[in-house]
PDB file of C-alpha atoms in Angstrom:
ATOM      1  CA  MET A   1     -54.650   9.495 -83.640  1.00 61.00           C
ATOM      2  CA  GLY A   2     -51.856   8.007 -85.707  1.00 68.00           C
ATOM      3  CA  GLU A   3     -49.904   4.893 -84.981  1.00 71.00           C
ATOM      4  CA  SER A   4     -46.704   6.799 -84.169  1.00 70.00           C
ATOM      5  CA  MET A   5     -48.604   9.070 -81.861  1.00 68.00           C
ATOM      6  CA  ARG A   6     -49.860   6.101 -79.928  1.00 75.00           C
ATOM      7  CA  ARG A   7     -46.457   4.694 -79.680  1.00 77.00           C
ATOM      8  CA  LEU A   8     -45.100   7.923 -78.451  1.00 68.00           C
ATOM      9  CA  LEU A   9     -47.871   8.205 -75.840  1.00 72.00           C
ATOM     10  CA  ALA A  10     -47.453   4.624 -74.657  1.00 72.00           C
ATOM     11  CA  LEU A  11     -43.658   5.168 -74.395  1.00 70.00           C
ATOM     12  CA  ALA A  12     -44.079   8.360 -72.529  1.00 70.00           C
ATOM     13  CA  SER A  13     -46.605   6.568 -70.171  1.00 74.00           C
ATOM     14  CA  VAL A  14     -44.096   3.732 -69.527  1.00 69.00           C
ATOM     15  CA  VAL A  15     -41.310   6.325 -68.798  1.00 68.00           C
ATOM     16  CA  LEU A  16     -43.436   8.238 -66.430  1.00 69.00           C
ATOM     17  CA  LEU A  17     -44.532   5.053 -64.655  1.00 67.00           C
ATOM     18  CA  VAL A  18     -40.949   4.027 -64.213  1.00 67.00           C
ATOM     19  CA  LEU A  19     -39.918   7.362 -62.946  1.00 66.00           C
ATOM     20  CA  ALA A  20     -42.850   7.488 -60.417  1.00 66.00           C
ATOM     21  CA  LEU A  21     -42.049   3.963 -59.059  1.00 66.00           C
ATOM     22  CA  THR A  22     -38.296   4.665 -58.679  1.00 67.00           C
ATOM     23  CA  ALA A  23     -38.864   8.160 -57.050  1.00 62.00           C
ATOM     24  CA  CYS A  24     -41.501   6.959 -54.620  1.00 56.00           C
ATOM     25  CA  GLY A  25     -39.845   3.659 -53.794  1.00 55.00           C
ATOM     26  CA  GLY A  26     -36.575   5.069 -52.377  1.00 55.00           C
ATOM     27  CA  ASN A  27     -34.587   2.849 -50.024  1.00 57.00           C
ATOM     28  CA  THR A  28     -37.263   1.173 -47.875  1.00 56.00           C
ATOM     29  CA  ALA A  29     -34.710  -1.020 -46.055  1.00 57.00           C
ATOM     30  CA  PRO A  30     -34.110   0.373 -42.600  1.00 55.00           C
ATOM     31  CA  THR A  31     -30.633   1.759 -42.129  1.00 58.00           C
ATOM     32  CA  GLU A  32     -28.804   0.908 -38.963  1.00 58.00           C
ATOM     33  CA  THR A  33     -26.767   3.625 -37.389  1.00 56.00           C
ATOM     34  CA  PRO A  34     -24.056   2.315 -35.214  1.00 55.00           C
ATOM     35  CA  ALA A  35     -24.846   2.897 -31.537  1.00 56.00           C
ATOM     36  CA  GLU A  36     -22.436   5.116 -29.766  1.00 57.00           C
ATOM     37  CA  THR A  37     -20.548   3.175 -27.175  1.00 57.00           C
ATOM     38  CA  ALA A  38     -18.678   4.693 -24.276  1.00 54.00           C
ATOM     39  CA  ALA A  39     -15.323   3.363 -23.506  1.00 55.00           C
ATOM     40  CA  PRO A  40     -15.408   1.086 -20.499  1.00 54.00           C
ATOM     41  CA  THR A  41     -14.366   2.627 -17.210  1.00 53.00           C
ATOM     42  CA  ASP A  42     -12.092   1.039 -14.653  1.00 53.00           C
ATOM     43  CA  ALA A  43     -13.994  -0.634 -11.887  1.00 49.00           C
ATOM     44  CA  PRO A  44     -13.126   0.379  -8.359  1.00 53.00           C
ATOM     45  CA  TYR A  45     -13.121  -3.321  -7.459  1.00 51.00           C
ATOM     46  CA  ILE A  46     -10.591  -6.047  -7.871  1.00 52.00           C
ATOM     47  CA  ASP A  47     -11.272  -8.683 -10.565  1.00 54.00           C
ATOM     48  CA  THR A  48     -11.767 -11.948  -8.528  1.00 50.00           C
ATOM     49  CA  GLN A  49     -13.164 -15.474  -9.080  1.00 53.00           C
ATOM     50  CA  LEU A  50     -16.699 -16.192  -8.116  1.00 56.00           C
ATOM     51  CA  ASP A  51     -15.713 -18.116  -5.015  1.00 62.00           C
ATOM     52  CA  GLU A  52     -13.612 -15.201  -3.715  1.00 74.00           C
ATOM     53  CA  PRO A  53     -15.031 -12.177  -1.809  1.00 84.00           C
ATOM     54  CA  GLU A  54     -15.450  -8.859  -3.618  1.00 87.00           C
ATOM     55  CA  TRP A  55     -12.110  -7.259  -2.785  1.00 91.00           C
ATOM     56  CA  THR A  56     -11.848  -3.540  -2.683  1.00 91.00           C
ATOM     57  CA  LEU A  57      -9.031  -1.100  -2.486  1.00 91.00           C
ATOM     58  CA  ALA A  58      -8.702   0.760   0.780  1.00 91.00           C
ATOM     59  CA  GLU A  59      -8.546   4.486   1.321  1.00 90.00           C
ATOM     60  CA  GLY A  60      -6.350   5.516   4.224  1.00 90.00           C
ATOM     61  CA  VAL A  61      -3.600   3.809   6.140  1.00 94.00           C
ATOM     62  CA  LEU A  62      -4.275   0.300   7.217  1.00 96.00           C
ATOM     63  CA  GLN A  63      -2.013  -1.519   9.785  1.00 96.00           C
ATOM     64  CA  LEU A  64      -1.896  -4.846  11.346  1.00 97.00           C
ATOM     65  CA  GLU A  65      -0.412  -4.409  14.736  1.00 96.00           C
ATOM     66  CA  GLY A  66       0.141  -6.273  17.898  1.00 93.00           C
ATOM     67  CA  ASP A  67       2.246  -6.224  21.111  1.00 89.00           C
ATOM     68  CA  GLY A  68       3.598  -2.798  20.229  1.00 90.00           C
ATOM     69  CA  ASN A  69       4.700  -3.950  16.660  1.00 93.00           C
ATOM     70  CA  VAL A  70       3.420  -3.060  13.219  1.00 96.00           C
ATOM     71  CA  TYR A  71       3.409  -6.248  11.274  1.00 95.00           C
ATOM     72  CA  ALA A  72       1.843  -4.885   8.126  1.00 96.00           C
ATOM     73  CA  ALA A  73       1.217  -1.405   6.684  1.00 95.00           C
ATOM     74  CA  GLY A  74       0.639   0.404   3.478  1.00 91.00           C
ATOM     75  CA  ASP A  75       1.370  -1.888   0.440  1.00 93.00           C
ATOM     76  CA  ASP A  76       1.653  -4.928   2.708  1.00 96.00           C
ATOM     77  CA  ILE A  77      -2.207  -4.914   2.928  1.00 96.00           C
ATOM     78  CA  LEU A  78      -3.399  -5.249  -0.667  1.00 95.00           C
ATOM     79  CA  TYR A  79      -7.102  -4.865  -0.328  1.00 94.00           C
ATOM     80  CA  PHE A  80     -10.099  -5.669   1.890  1.00 94.00           C
ATOM     81  CA  ALA A  81     -13.544  -7.233   1.727  1.00 94.00           C
ATOM     82  CA  ILE A  82     -16.770  -7.371   3.816  1.00 91.00           C
ATOM     83  CA  VAL A  83     -17.867 -11.015   3.906  1.00 92.00           C
ATOM     84  CA  THR A  84     -21.202 -12.336   4.952  1.00 88.00           C
ATOM     85  CA  GLU A  85     -21.195 -15.932   6.006  1.00 83.00           C
ATOM     86  CA  ALA A  86     -24.122 -18.285   5.319  1.00 84.00           C
ATOM     87  CA  ASP A  87     -25.408 -17.824   8.874  1.00 86.00           C
ATOM     88  CA  GLY A  88     -25.617 -14.060   8.297  1.00 84.00           C
ATOM     89  CA  LYS A  89     -22.526 -13.130  10.382  1.00 88.00           C
ATOM     90  CA  GLN A  90     -20.178 -10.506   8.862  1.00 91.00           C
ATOM     91  CA  GLU A  91     -16.435 -10.287   8.823  1.00 93.00           C
ATOM     92  CA  LEU A  92     -13.873  -7.845   7.503  1.00 95.00           C
ATOM     93  CA  TRP A  93     -11.067  -9.632   5.578  1.00 95.00           C
ATOM     94  CA  PHE A  94      -7.774  -7.968   4.718  1.00 96.00           C
ATOM     95  CA  ARG A  95      -5.578  -9.500   2.071  1.00 96.00           C
ATOM     96  CA  MET A  96      -1.783  -9.481   2.813  1.00 96.00           C
ATOM     97  CA  SER A  97       0.913  -9.483   0.215  1.00 96.00           C
ATOM     98  CA  ASP A  98       2.832 -12.668  -0.277  1.00 96.00           C
ATOM     99  CA  GLU A  99       5.873 -11.201   1.312  1.00 96.00           C
ATOM    100  CA  THR A 100       4.000 -10.091   4.430  1.00 96.00           C
ATOM    101  CA  ALA A 101       2.249 -13.511   4.643  1.00 97.00           C
ATOM    102  CA  ALA A 102       5.718 -15.202   4.622  1.00 96.00           C
ATOM    103  CA  THR A 103       6.955 -12.866   7.465  1.00 95.00           C
ATOM    104  CA  LEU A 104       3.778 -13.438   9.445  1.00 96.00           C
ATOM    105  CA  LYS A 105       4.303 -17.196   9.233  1.00 95.00           C
ATOM    106  CA  THR A 106       7.475 -16.852  11.238  1.00 94.00           C
ATOM    107  CA  GLN A 107       5.623 -15.186  14.118  1.00 93.00           C
ATOM    108  CA  SER A 108       4.456 -16.927  17.163  1.00 89.00           C
ATOM    109  CA  ALA A 109       0.914 -18.604  16.925  1.00 85.00           C
ATOM    110  CA  ASP A 110       0.234 -16.937  20.276  1.00 88.00           C
ATOM    111  CA  ASN A 111       0.526 -13.420  18.969  1.00 92.00           C
ATOM    112  CA  ALA A 112      -2.574 -11.186  19.366  1.00 95.00           C
ATOM    113  CA  TYR A 113      -3.193  -9.009  16.356  1.00 96.00           C
ATOM    114  CA  TYR A 114      -5.455  -5.951  15.673  1.00 96.00           C
ATOM    115  CA  MET A 115      -6.146  -3.860  12.651  1.00 96.00           C
ATOM    116  CA  THR A 116      -6.144   0.006  12.623  1.00 95.00           C
ATOM    117  CA  LEU A 117      -7.294   2.558  10.044  1.00 95.00           C
ATOM    118  CA  ASN A 118      -5.493   5.914  10.197  1.00 94.00           C
ATOM    119  CA  GLY A 119      -4.423   5.080  13.742  1.00 92.00           C
ATOM    120  CA  GLU A 120      -7.953   4.134  14.949  1.00 94.00           C
ATOM    121  CA  THR A 121      -8.530   0.492  16.140  1.00 95.00           C
ATOM    122  CA  ILE A 122     -10.885  -1.434  13.963  1.00 95.00           C
ATOM    123  CA  GLY A 123     -10.809  -4.629  16.031  1.00 95.00           C
ATOM    124  CA  ALA A 124      -9.022  -7.860  16.995  1.00 95.00           C
ATOM    125  CA  ALA A 125      -7.726  -9.806  13.969  1.00 96.00           C
ATOM    126  CA  THR A 126      -6.976 -13.405  13.420  1.00 95.00           C
ATOM    127  CA  LEU A 127      -4.862 -14.852  10.537  1.00 96.00           C
ATOM    128  CA  ASN A 128      -5.904 -17.685   8.291  1.00 95.00           C
ATOM    129  CA  GLU A 129      -3.601 -20.745   8.154  1.00 93.00           C
ATOM    130  CA  GLY A 130      -1.569 -19.228   5.218  1.00 94.00           C
ATOM    131  CA  CYS A 131      -1.251 -15.784   6.917  1.00 95.00           C
ATOM    132  CA  THR A 132      -2.578 -14.207   3.745  1.00 96.00           C
ATOM    133  CA  ILE A 133      -5.796 -13.022   5.277  1.00 96.00           C
ATOM    134  CA  ALA A 134      -6.475 -11.198   8.524  1.00 96.00           C
ATOM    135  CA  LYS A 135     -10.093 -11.526   9.587  1.00 95.00           C
ATOM    136  CA  ILE A 136     -12.004  -9.497  11.998  1.00 95.00           C
ATOM    137  CA  ALA A 137     -15.345 -11.072  13.116  1.00 92.00           C
ATOM    138  CA  ALA A 138     -18.353  -8.862  14.003  1.00 88.00           C
ATOM    139  CA  GLU A 139     -18.019  -9.542  17.720  1.00 88.00           C
ATOM    140  CA  ASP A 140     -14.340  -8.289  17.622  1.00 86.00           C
ATOM    141  CA  VAL A 141     -15.086  -5.045  15.914  1.00 85.00           C
ATOM    142  CA  ASP A 142     -15.106  -1.664  17.719  1.00 79.00           C
ATOM    143  CA  GLY A 143     -18.549  -0.666  16.243  1.00 79.00           C
ATOM    144  CA  GLU A 144     -20.301  -2.002  13.294  1.00 88.00           C
ATOM    145  CA  ILE A 145     -18.763  -3.872  10.371  1.00 88.00           C
ATOM    146  CA  THR A 146     -20.623  -1.951   7.699  1.00 88.00           C
ATOM    147  CA  ALA A 147     -19.632   1.481   9.310  1.00 90.00           C
ATOM    148  CA  TRP A 148     -16.052   0.358   9.234  1.00 91.00           C
ATOM    149  CA  ALA A 149     -16.256  -0.893   5.644  1.00 90.00           C
ATOM    150  CA  SER A 150     -17.624   2.514   4.587  1.00 90.00           C
ATOM    151  CA  LYS A 151     -14.707   4.282   6.372  1.00 91.00           C
ATOM    152  CA  ILE A 152     -12.161   1.962   4.811  1.00 91.00           C
ATOM    153  CA  ARG A 153     -13.648   2.647   1.356  1.00 89.00           C
ATOM    154  CA  GLY A 154     -13.414   6.414   2.004  1.00 86.00           C
ATOM    155  CA  LEU A 155     -17.154   6.789   1.876  1.00 85.00           C
ATOM    156  CA  ALA A 156     -17.533   7.975   5.500  1.00 76.00           C
ATOM    157  CA  GLU A 157     -15.508   9.949   7.968  1.00 69.00           C
TER     158      GLU A 157
END
């Protein structure tokens, strides 16, 4: 074999080796495909602070009544929550609008209130100091608190 033949053979071997390494090597780095993310959905709950109850929108017509009068109805009652105290007792809380709270402050402190849903009495209600929340304690509910909470949420008949 001649010298030029050896060079040609060596060059061909190098070319084949380079081609083999590049063809087999490919792209060994893992490729990341962007994960499909669904658009966030609106939560059925009201965004509140951690020290606040989990407020929920009501389904149906809530009314704060007493002595033959309707003190709050419809948009006057913003939302409600089921609250469990540290001792395990449950209450239903109903958040009044600021305008309704201002009107309730002008009422007699001796007024007896009760809350209704679609005309059905839930129970006797007491107002907090600022008249922004009407509370119904478990002992004042006509039935069970959790059953009423389900009705108010529209989850039960």
